[in-house]
Short mmCIF file of C-alpha atoms in Angstrom, two decimals:
data_model
loop_
_atom_site.label_atom_id
_atom_site.label_comp_id
_atom_site.label_asym_id
_atom_site.label_seq_id
_atom_site.Cartn_x
_atom_site.Cartn_y
_atom_site.Cartn_z
CA MET P 1 135.14 104.95 129.02
CA ILE P 2 133.34 108.33 129.12
CA GLY P 3 134.04 109.95 132.49
CA THR P 4 132.97 107.45 135.10
CA TYR P 5 130.60 105.65 132.70
CA ASN P 6 131.27 103.03 130.10
CA LEU P 7 129.24 103.12 126.89
CA ASP P 8 126.67 100.59 128.08
CA GLU P 9 126.03 102.72 131.17
CA VAL P 10 125.62 105.85 129.04
CA VAL P 11 123.00 104.12 126.89
CA ALA P 12 121.21 102.66 129.91
CA LYS P 13 121.11 106.04 131.65
CA PHE P 14 119.67 107.75 128.57
CA ARG P 15 117.02 105.06 128.12
CA ALA P 16 115.97 105.52 131.74
CA GLU P 17 116.21 109.31 132.13
CA GLY P 18 116.57 110.87 128.67
CA ARG P 19 114.19 113.29 126.99
CA ILE P 20 112.94 112.63 123.46
CA ALA P 21 110.68 115.00 121.55
CA ILE P 22 108.85 114.03 118.36
CA VAL P 23 107.60 116.90 116.23
CA GLY P 24 104.90 115.50 113.97
CA ALA P 25 101.92 113.52 115.28
CA SER P 26 101.97 111.56 112.04
CA LEU P 27 102.22 107.94 110.95
CA ALA P 28 106.00 108.19 111.29
CA GLY P 29 105.72 109.99 114.63
CA LEU P 30 103.39 107.39 116.12
CA ARG P 31 105.36 104.39 114.88
CA ALA P 32 108.59 105.92 116.17
CA ALA P 33 107.03 106.47 119.60
CA GLU P 34 105.82 102.87 119.71
CA ALA P 35 109.23 101.59 118.64
CA LEU P 36 110.99 103.66 121.31
CA ARG P 37 108.86 102.15 124.07
CA GLU P 38 109.15 98.68 122.54
CA ARG P 39 112.95 98.96 122.57
CA GLY P 40 113.13 99.94 126.21
CA PHE P 41 113.12 103.74 126.28
CA ASN P 42 111.55 104.72 129.61
CA GLY P 43 112.44 108.40 129.70
CA SER P 44 110.16 111.34 128.94
CA LEU P 45 108.50 111.36 125.52
CA THR P 46 106.73 114.39 124.07
CA ILE P 47 104.75 114.31 120.80
CA VAL P 48 103.85 117.60 119.12
CA GLY P 49 101.24 117.84 116.34
CA ASP P 50 99.77 120.85 114.57
CA GLU P 51 96.45 119.08 113.97
CA PRO P 52 94.02 118.49 116.87
CA HIS P 53 93.66 114.80 116.01
CA GLU P 54 95.66 111.80 117.08
CA PRO P 55 97.59 110.25 114.16
CA TYR P 56 95.36 108.98 111.38
CA ASP P 57 95.72 107.07 108.11
CA ARG P 58 95.81 109.34 105.05
CA PRO P 59 95.48 106.92 102.07
CA PRO P 60 91.76 106.21 102.74
CA LEU P 61 90.98 109.93 102.54
CA SER P 62 91.13 109.93 98.72
CA LYS P 63 89.45 106.54 98.38
CA GLN P 64 87.07 105.01 100.94
CA VAL P 65 86.17 108.30 102.65
CA LEU P 66 85.19 110.05 99.41
CA LYS P 67 83.09 107.05 98.36
CA GLY P 68 81.19 107.29 101.63
CA TRP P 69 82.33 103.89 102.85
CA VAL P 70 84.23 105.22 105.89
CA PRO P 71 83.61 108.45 107.83
CA ALA P 72 86.64 110.73 107.78
CA ASP P 73 86.89 110.68 111.57
CA HIS P 74 87.13 106.86 111.56
CA THR P 75 90.62 106.80 110.03
CA LYS P 76 92.57 106.90 113.29
CA LEU P 77 95.68 104.73 113.12
CA PRO P 78 95.61 101.59 115.27
CA ARG P 79 97.97 101.54 118.24
CA LEU P 80 100.43 98.67 118.10
CA ARG P 81 101.28 99.15 121.76
CA ARG P 82 100.61 101.61 124.57
CA VAL P 83 102.56 104.85 124.24
CA ASP P 84 103.17 106.73 127.48
CA ALA P 85 103.71 110.23 126.09
CA ASP P 86 102.87 113.87 126.67
CA TRP P 87 100.73 114.66 123.63
CA LYS P 88 100.62 118.31 122.57
CA LEU P 89 98.04 118.33 119.76
CA GLY P 90 96.62 121.28 117.87
CA VAL P 91 99.75 123.37 118.39
CA ALA P 92 102.49 123.78 115.80
CA ALA P 93 106.23 123.94 116.33
CA ILE P 94 107.46 127.34 115.12
CA GLY P 95 111.16 127.31 115.98
CA LEU P 96 114.17 125.21 116.91
CA ASP P 97 116.99 126.33 119.20
CA ARG P 98 119.65 123.72 118.48
CA PRO P 99 122.34 124.94 120.91
CA ASN P 100 119.92 124.79 123.83
CA HIS P 101 117.96 121.75 122.62
CA VAL P 102 114.59 123.50 122.70
CA VAL P 103 111.56 123.40 120.36
CA THR P 104 109.33 126.48 120.53
CA LEU P 105 105.58 126.00 120.05
CA ALA P 106 103.00 128.42 118.65
CA ASN P 107 101.43 128.85 122.10
CA GLY P 108 104.73 130.11 123.53
CA GLU P 109 105.62 126.87 125.27
CA ASP P 110 109.14 125.47 125.04
CA VAL P 111 109.82 121.73 124.79
CA GLY P 112 113.28 120.59 125.82
CA TYR P 113 114.91 117.48 124.45
CA ASP P 114 118.06 115.38 124.44
CA ARG P 115 117.12 113.72 121.15
CA LEU P 116 114.67 115.13 118.60
CA LEU P 117 112.76 113.36 115.83
CA ILE P 118 111.40 115.54 113.04
CA ALA P 119 108.42 113.86 111.36
CA THR P 120 106.43 116.89 110.21
CA GLY P 121 105.56 115.43 106.80
CA THR P 122 103.94 117.49 104.08
CA ARG P 123 100.85 119.59 103.45
CA ALA P 124 98.76 120.05 100.33
CA ARG P 125 99.87 122.82 98.00
CA PRO P 126 97.02 125.36 98.12
CA TRP P 127 95.29 127.04 95.22
CA PRO P 128 97.68 129.83 94.13
CA ASN P 129 95.09 132.62 94.42
CA PRO P 130 94.00 132.79 98.09
CA ALA P 131 90.74 134.60 97.30
CA GLU P 132 89.77 131.98 94.73
CA GLY P 133 90.92 129.19 97.03
CA ALA P 134 88.56 130.50 99.71
CA LEU P 135 85.48 130.03 97.51
CA ARG P 136 83.06 127.39 98.80
CA GLY P 137 83.47 124.25 96.77
CA VAL P 138 87.26 124.55 96.33
CA PHE P 139 89.16 121.75 98.09
CA THR P 140 92.52 120.16 98.66
CA VAL P 141 92.76 116.64 100.07
CA ARG P 142 95.29 116.11 102.84
CA THR P 143 93.53 116.30 106.21
CA VAL P 144 90.49 114.73 107.84
CA GLU P 145 88.65 118.03 107.47
CA ASP P 146 89.56 118.22 103.76
CA ALA P 147 88.22 114.74 103.06
CA ALA P 148 85.06 115.23 105.13
CA GLY P 149 84.25 118.48 103.32
CA LEU P 150 84.83 117.02 99.86
CA ALA P 151 82.88 113.85 100.67
CA ALA P 152 79.90 116.00 101.72
CA ALA P 153 80.16 118.05 98.53
CA LEU P 154 80.22 114.92 96.36
CA LYS P 155 77.23 113.52 98.22
CA ASP P 156 75.26 116.60 97.13
CA ARG P 157 75.62 115.42 93.50
CA PRO P 158 77.42 118.39 91.89
CA LYS P 159 76.75 118.99 88.20
CA ARG P 160 80.48 118.91 87.41
CA VAL P 161 83.68 118.33 89.37
CA LEU P 162 86.95 119.84 88.17
CA ILE P 163 90.21 118.25 89.31
CA VAL P 164 93.31 120.31 88.67
CA GLY P 165 96.32 118.00 88.45
CA SER P 166 96.53 114.34 87.45
CA GLY P 167 99.04 112.77 89.80
CA PHE P 168 98.05 109.76 91.87
CA VAL P 169 95.75 111.63 94.27
CA GLY P 170 94.04 113.59 91.50
CA SER P 171 93.58 110.44 89.42
CA GLU P 172 92.16 108.51 92.38
CA ILE P 173 89.66 111.28 93.09
CA ALA P 174 88.63 111.33 89.42
CA SER P 175 88.07 107.57 89.64
CA VAL P 176 85.91 107.98 92.75
CA CYS P 177 83.82 110.64 91.00
CA ARG P 178 83.13 108.31 88.09
CA ASP P 179 82.29 105.46 90.47
CA LEU P 180 79.73 107.83 92.01
CA GLY P 181 78.36 108.66 88.57
CA LEU P 182 79.51 112.28 88.70
CA PRO P 183 80.65 114.26 85.64
CA VAL P 184 84.33 115.10 86.10
CA THR P 185 86.92 117.10 84.19
CA VAL P 186 90.64 116.66 84.84
CA ALA P 187 92.91 119.53 83.81
CA GLU P 188 96.60 118.69 83.43
CA ARG P 189 99.07 121.32 82.26
CA GLY P 190 101.52 118.60 81.20
CA LYS P 191 101.09 116.03 78.47
CA GLY P 192 99.24 113.39 80.48
CA PRO P 193 98.36 111.82 83.85
CA LEU P 194 101.02 110.18 86.04
CA ARG P 195 103.70 111.28 83.58
CA GLY P 196 106.06 112.68 86.21
CA ALA P 197 106.00 109.43 88.19
CA LEU P 198 105.78 106.77 85.47
CA GLY P 199 106.76 108.46 82.18
CA GLY P 200 104.94 109.09 78.92
CA VAL P 201 104.52 105.46 77.84
CA ILE P 202 102.51 104.59 80.94
CA SER P 203 100.87 108.01 80.95
CA ASP P 204 99.29 107.23 77.58
CA ILE P 205 97.76 104.08 79.05
CA ALA P 206 96.51 105.99 82.12
CA ALA P 207 94.97 108.64 79.87
CA GLY P 208 93.11 105.94 77.96
CA MET P 209 91.80 104.53 81.23
CA MET P 210 90.48 107.93 82.24
CA ARG P 211 88.78 108.68 78.95
CA ASP P 212 87.26 105.20 78.68
CA ALA P 213 85.74 105.76 82.14
CA GLY P 214 84.06 108.94 80.93
CA VAL P 215 86.51 111.51 82.32
CA ASP P 216 86.84 114.75 80.35
CA LEU P 217 90.66 114.81 80.36
CA ARG P 218 92.25 118.03 79.14
CA THR P 219 96.03 118.03 78.78
CA GLY P 220 98.45 120.82 77.95
CA VAL P 221 96.10 123.34 79.50
CA ALA P 222 96.25 125.30 82.76
CA VAL P 223 93.44 126.63 84.92
CA GLU P 224 94.19 130.34 85.12
CA GLY P 225 91.37 131.39 87.40
CA LEU P 226 88.16 130.53 89.23
CA SER P 227 85.01 132.63 89.58
CA GLY P 228 82.26 132.49 92.17
CA ASP P 229 78.74 133.79 92.58
CA SER P 230 77.45 136.43 94.98
CA THR P 231 77.27 133.88 97.81
CA GLY P 232 80.96 132.97 97.53
CA LYS P 233 80.36 129.61 95.81
CA VAL P 234 82.64 128.54 92.96
CA ARG P 235 80.81 128.53 89.63
CA SER P 236 83.30 128.54 86.76
CA ALA P 237 86.91 127.85 85.79
CA HIS P 238 88.90 129.72 83.16
CA PHE P 239 91.47 127.84 81.08
CA SER P 240 94.65 128.99 79.37
CA ASP P 241 93.19 128.08 75.97
CA GLY P 242 90.49 130.72 76.42
CA THR P 243 87.65 128.36 77.31
CA ASP P 244 85.47 128.43 80.42
CA LEU P 245 83.81 125.57 82.28
CA ASP P 246 80.84 125.65 84.64
CA VAL P 247 81.76 123.77 87.82
CA ASP P 248 80.34 123.19 91.29
CA VAL P 249 83.37 121.55 92.91
CA VAL P 250 87.08 122.13 92.29
CA VAL P 251 89.80 119.88 93.72
CA ALA P 252 93.31 121.34 93.66
CA SER P 253 95.66 118.36 93.37
CA LEU P 254 98.83 120.38 92.93
CA GLY P 255 101.34 118.33 94.87
CA SER P 256 102.70 118.84 98.36
CA ILE P 257 104.91 121.15 100.39
CA ARG P 258 107.38 119.81 102.97
CA ASN P 259 106.77 121.22 106.43
CA VAL P 260 110.21 122.65 107.15
CA GLU P 261 109.54 126.40 107.50
CA TRP P 262 109.68 126.15 111.27
CA LEU P 263 113.34 125.13 110.93
CA ASP P 264 114.35 128.47 109.37
CA GLY P 265 117.44 129.78 111.12
CA ALA P 266 118.21 126.45 112.80
CA GLY P 267 121.14 125.73 110.50
CA LEU P 268 119.82 122.41 109.22
CA ALA P 269 119.87 121.19 105.60
CA ALA P 270 116.19 121.86 105.01
CA GLY P 271 114.68 122.94 101.70
CA GLN P 272 111.83 122.37 99.27
CA TRP P 273 112.47 118.62 99.10
CA GLY P 274 112.65 118.18 102.87
CA LEU P 275 115.35 117.75 105.51
CA ALA P 276 118.51 115.96 104.41
CA CYS P 277 119.72 113.08 106.57
CA ASP P 278 122.10 110.14 106.37
CA ALA P 279 121.10 106.50 106.01
CA GLY P 280 120.81 106.31 109.79
CA CYS P 281 118.14 109.07 109.77
CA ARG P 282 120.47 111.64 111.39
CA ALA P 283 119.90 115.17 110.09
CA PHE P 284 122.60 117.12 108.24
CA ASP P 285 123.39 120.71 109.04
CA ILE P 286 123.76 123.27 106.24
CA ASN P 287 127.45 122.45 105.87
CA GLY P 288 126.83 118.74 105.33
CA VAL P 289 127.93 117.77 108.85
CA VAL P 290 125.75 115.10 110.41
CA THR P 291 124.11 115.88 113.75
CA ASP P 292 123.87 113.24 116.43
CA HIS P 293 120.84 114.43 118.37
CA ILE P 294 118.37 115.31 115.56
CA PHE P 295 116.74 112.57 113.49
CA VAL P 296 114.29 112.62 110.57
CA ALA P 297 111.58 110.20 109.37
CA GLY P 298 108.66 110.09 106.97
CA ASP P 299 107.73 112.30 104.04
CA VAL P 300 109.91 115.18 105.23
CA ALA P 301 113.12 113.11 105.10
CA ARG P 302 115.53 112.84 102.18
CA ALA P 303 118.57 110.57 102.30
CA PRO P 304 121.25 109.26 99.92
CA HIS P 305 120.52 105.84 98.44
CA VAL P 306 123.19 103.35 97.40
CA LEU P 307 121.15 102.01 94.46
CA TYR P 308 120.67 105.44 92.91
CA GLY P 309 124.13 106.94 92.79
CA TYR P 310 123.92 108.13 96.41
CA GLU P 311 121.60 110.90 95.29
CA PHE P 312 119.21 112.18 97.93
CA LEU P 313 115.93 110.27 97.75
CA SER P 314 112.72 111.98 98.82
CA GLN P 315 109.59 109.83 98.89
CA GLU P 316 106.02 110.16 100.10
CA HIS P 317 104.93 106.61 100.77
CA TRP P 318 103.40 104.72 103.68
CA ASP P 319 106.08 102.03 103.97
CA ASN P 320 108.88 104.59 103.96
CA ALA P 321 107.29 106.39 106.91
CA VAL P 322 106.86 103.19 108.93
CA PHE P 323 110.28 101.67 108.31
CA GLY P 324 112.09 104.99 108.58
CA ALA P 325 110.43 105.66 111.93
CA GLU P 326 111.54 102.28 113.26
CA VAL P 327 115.15 102.86 112.19
CA ALA P 328 115.18 106.39 113.61
CA ALA P 329 113.79 105.15 116.93
CA ASN P 330 116.40 102.40 117.14
CA ASN P 331 119.25 104.77 116.37
CA MET P 332 118.08 107.44 118.82
CA ILE P 333 118.62 105.07 121.74
CA HIS P 334 121.80 103.38 120.53
CA LEU P 335 125.34 104.48 120.03
CA GLU P 336 127.29 103.60 116.90
CA VAL P 337 127.53 99.83 117.35
CA GLY P 338 123.78 99.27 117.69
CA ARG P 339 122.65 101.53 114.88
CA ARG P 340 121.33 100.36 111.53
CA PRO P 341 120.59 101.97 108.15
CA HIS P 342 117.30 102.83 106.49
CA LEU P 343 117.78 101.94 102.82
CA PRO P 344 114.24 101.52 101.55
CA LEU P 345 113.37 100.33 98.10
CA PRO P 346 110.47 102.66 97.31
CA SER P 347 107.12 101.03 96.64
CA PHE P 348 103.55 102.22 96.32
CA TRP P 349 100.12 101.22 95.08
CA SER P 350 97.12 103.05 93.70
CA GLY P 351 93.63 101.87 92.80
CA GLN P 352 91.87 103.77 90.00
CA PHE P 353 89.40 103.02 87.22
CA GLY P 354 89.28 99.34 88.12
CA VAL P 355 93.05 98.91 87.87
CA ASN P 356 95.45 98.14 90.70
CA ILE P 357 98.72 99.96 90.00
CA LYS P 358 101.83 98.94 91.93
CA SER P 359 105.40 100.11 91.59
CA VAL P 360 108.80 99.41 93.10
CA GLY P 361 112.10 101.24 92.80
CA VAL P 362 112.51 104.72 91.34
CA CYS P 363 110.89 104.56 87.93
CA SER P 364 111.66 108.23 87.23
CA PHE P 365 115.39 107.44 87.52
CA GLY P 366 115.15 105.38 84.33
CA ASP P 367 115.25 106.53 80.75
CA GLU P 368 114.02 103.31 79.08
CA ILE P 369 111.04 101.05 79.62
CA VAL P 370 110.18 97.56 78.42
CA PHE P 371 106.96 95.58 78.83
CA THR P 372 108.02 92.28 80.36
CA GLN P 373 104.71 90.50 81.03
CA GLY P 374 101.06 90.66 80.12
CA SER P 375 99.20 92.87 77.67
CA PRO P 376 99.34 96.70 77.74
CA SER P 377 96.21 96.86 75.57
CA GLU P 378 94.33 94.87 78.22
CA ARG P 379 95.82 97.02 81.01
CA ARG P 380 97.25 93.89 82.61
CA PHE P 381 101.03 93.96 82.48
CA ALA P 382 104.41 94.41 84.12
CA ALA P 383 107.01 96.84 82.83
CA ALA P 384 110.61 97.49 83.89
CA TYR P 385 112.60 100.72 83.77
CA GLY P 386 116.30 100.83 82.99
CA LYS P 387 119.21 103.22 83.08
CA ARG P 388 122.76 102.57 81.84
CA GLY P 389 122.11 98.88 81.39
CA ARG P 390 120.56 98.05 84.75
CA ILE P 391 117.01 97.84 86.08
CA VAL P 392 116.02 100.69 88.40
CA GLY P 393 112.23 100.39 88.73
CA ALA P 394 109.12 98.45 87.75
CA VAL P 395 105.38 99.05 87.51
CA THR P 396 102.47 96.63 87.27
CA PHE P 397 98.85 97.09 86.23
CA ASN P 398 96.67 94.30 87.66
CA HIS P 399 99.81 92.13 87.78
CA GLY P 400 101.12 92.92 91.25
CA LYS P 401 101.97 89.38 92.33
CA TRP P 402 105.18 89.63 90.30
CA LEU P 403 106.41 92.80 91.98
CA PRO P 404 108.70 90.97 94.48
CA TYR P 405 110.50 89.40 91.51
CA TYR P 406 111.28 92.82 90.07
CA ALA P 407 112.22 94.18 93.50
CA SER P 408 114.82 91.43 93.84
CA LEU P 409 116.29 92.36 90.45
CA ILE P 410 116.50 96.04 91.40
CA GLU P 411 118.22 95.23 94.69
CA LYS P 412 120.83 93.19 92.80
CA SER P 413 121.32 95.89 90.13
CA ALA P 414 120.40 93.26 87.55
CA PRO P 415 120.94 93.95 83.84
CA PHE P 416 118.32 95.76 81.79
CA PRO P 417 116.26 94.57 80.02
CA PRO P 418 115.63 91.92 82.69
CA PRO P 419 114.94 88.26 81.95
CA PRO P 420 111.21 87.43 81.95
CA PRO P 421 110.01 85.42 84.96
CA GLY P 422 109.00 82.49 82.79
CA TYR P 423 105.76 83.12 80.93
CA ASP P 424 103.29 85.70 79.66
CA ARG P 425 105.98 87.67 77.85
CA PRO P 426 104.59 90.17 75.33
CA VAL P 427 105.35 89.52 71.68
CA ASP P 428 108.23 91.59 70.28
CA ALA P 429 108.78 93.38 73.60
CA GLU P 430 111.70 95.73 73.10
CA PRO P 431 113.01 98.61 75.23
CA MET P 432 111.79 102.07 74.26
CA PRO P 433 112.25 105.61 75.65
CA ALA P 434 110.26 105.99 78.89
CA ARG P 435 109.49 109.62 77.98
CA PHE P 436 109.78 111.28 81.34
CA PRO P 437 109.20 115.04 81.16
CA ASP P 438 112.07 117.45 80.83
CA PRO P 439 112.61 119.17 84.22
CA ARG P 440 111.73 122.47 82.53
CA GLU P 441 108.44 121.07 81.25
CA PRO P 442 105.25 121.40 83.32
CA ALA P 443 104.28 118.04 84.78
CA GLY P 444 103.07 116.55 88.02
CA ASN P 445 105.85 115.87 90.49
CA PRO P 446 106.65 112.18 91.03
CA ASP P 447 106.02 110.71 94.47
CA VAL P 448 109.68 109.67 94.59
CA VAL P 449 112.23 112.34 93.76
CA LEU P 450 116.01 112.17 93.31
CA THR P 451 117.27 115.60 94.26
CA GLY P 452 121.02 115.57 93.69
CA HIS P 453 123.96 115.63 96.05
CA ASP P 454 123.87 119.22 97.37
CA PRO P 455 121.40 119.19 100.28
CA THR P 456 121.01 122.95 100.58
CA GLU P 457 122.84 126.24 100.53
CA ARG P 458 126.20 125.90 102.27
CA SER P 459 127.64 128.54 104.55
CA ALA P 460 131.15 127.10 104.91
CA GLN P 461 134.01 128.73 103.03
CA PHE P 462 136.81 126.55 101.74
CA ARG P 463 140.30 128.02 101.37
CA PRO P 464 143.38 126.20 100.05
CA ARG P 465 146.31 125.91 102.39
CA ALA P 466 149.00 128.51 101.89
#
């Protein structure tokens, strides 16, 4: 009993009269709102978003939109059910008053809450020199406006496109440029494309795909500056090896930044890899104590994972946002007995240069790789990653139908190298070093990151008993 209420009455009262605020009009924010209503929450629901648009789908921005197949403003996410909410779009959250349960917005408005979901996601890392980044023809790709601007620039048939960075987004944009028949240069300061996410063995294959498609791939070189003409249009790029390149369009594909600055001073475990939470999506404070009224979902969340040594897992993938939002919504309107964990097995896909790449698990956690099916030379294969004698991840190139098999092995912590599924095993397939970059070495950040046990700076002081 709690006062005059039993636990069921407490839950019922909150579902009928409680206040929930969602900061982040994102995929995770929308799916959480839908799940809340689906599960019987009838209280007040407020959704805050810094962009003026209703939630939209980001993956098509670097694919179908740039090819001209879909207008950028036609990427709005479908509604799975009606959401009765107070939408506050085009206004950012700038502060959180935890003791008083208040979110402060950029327009001076305060939003009160009983339970808060933080789903603020990430933003594109901008070009490091603001003046150069402001030149016409310099783009990032994260928002509807970004994609619309770049699509228009590509439609004008530039003489050369420069893409700085060769992670998944940069590689997909390079592929689109070649599909459009545009000359494209990719500059990667590390040793090869996709190396941070999939290691050097797969990076070598990805580099071959790029070059065979006609991409001018330059590795081990940084772009140190951009120059424009008298009209403010970008015209040339200057490389660390002393060379220059005439360009009309530059795409900065430099990774992402978690949107957590607005939480400064709130005492939560927020940092460069996001906001730390437990498996139930409840946020940690800076001392590692779990909160019970603040939840996290989507790209901004990082949580310990049982399959990876309980290290904090930070991932930027569509499925993680959807499933995390559903778990967070469930747990916001339940007490302990009705709550469930979010323990996702990371997965993603990417289409580039005629190859469908799919992955499951945390490949970058492994230190060995073995080709288990198909032919690497034909770019049609499956490969597994291992660490300390067990399988931790897998990747397929045009062989995705076998991914569930590898996912089941990862979930069971099966031995590495894994048994082949029955046929198509490469000849003399033996484990080899996966060749992931040293953390001190420049390389693109993987889309899934294991960030260690310490969520952030701690303020607590520990003293032994006298």
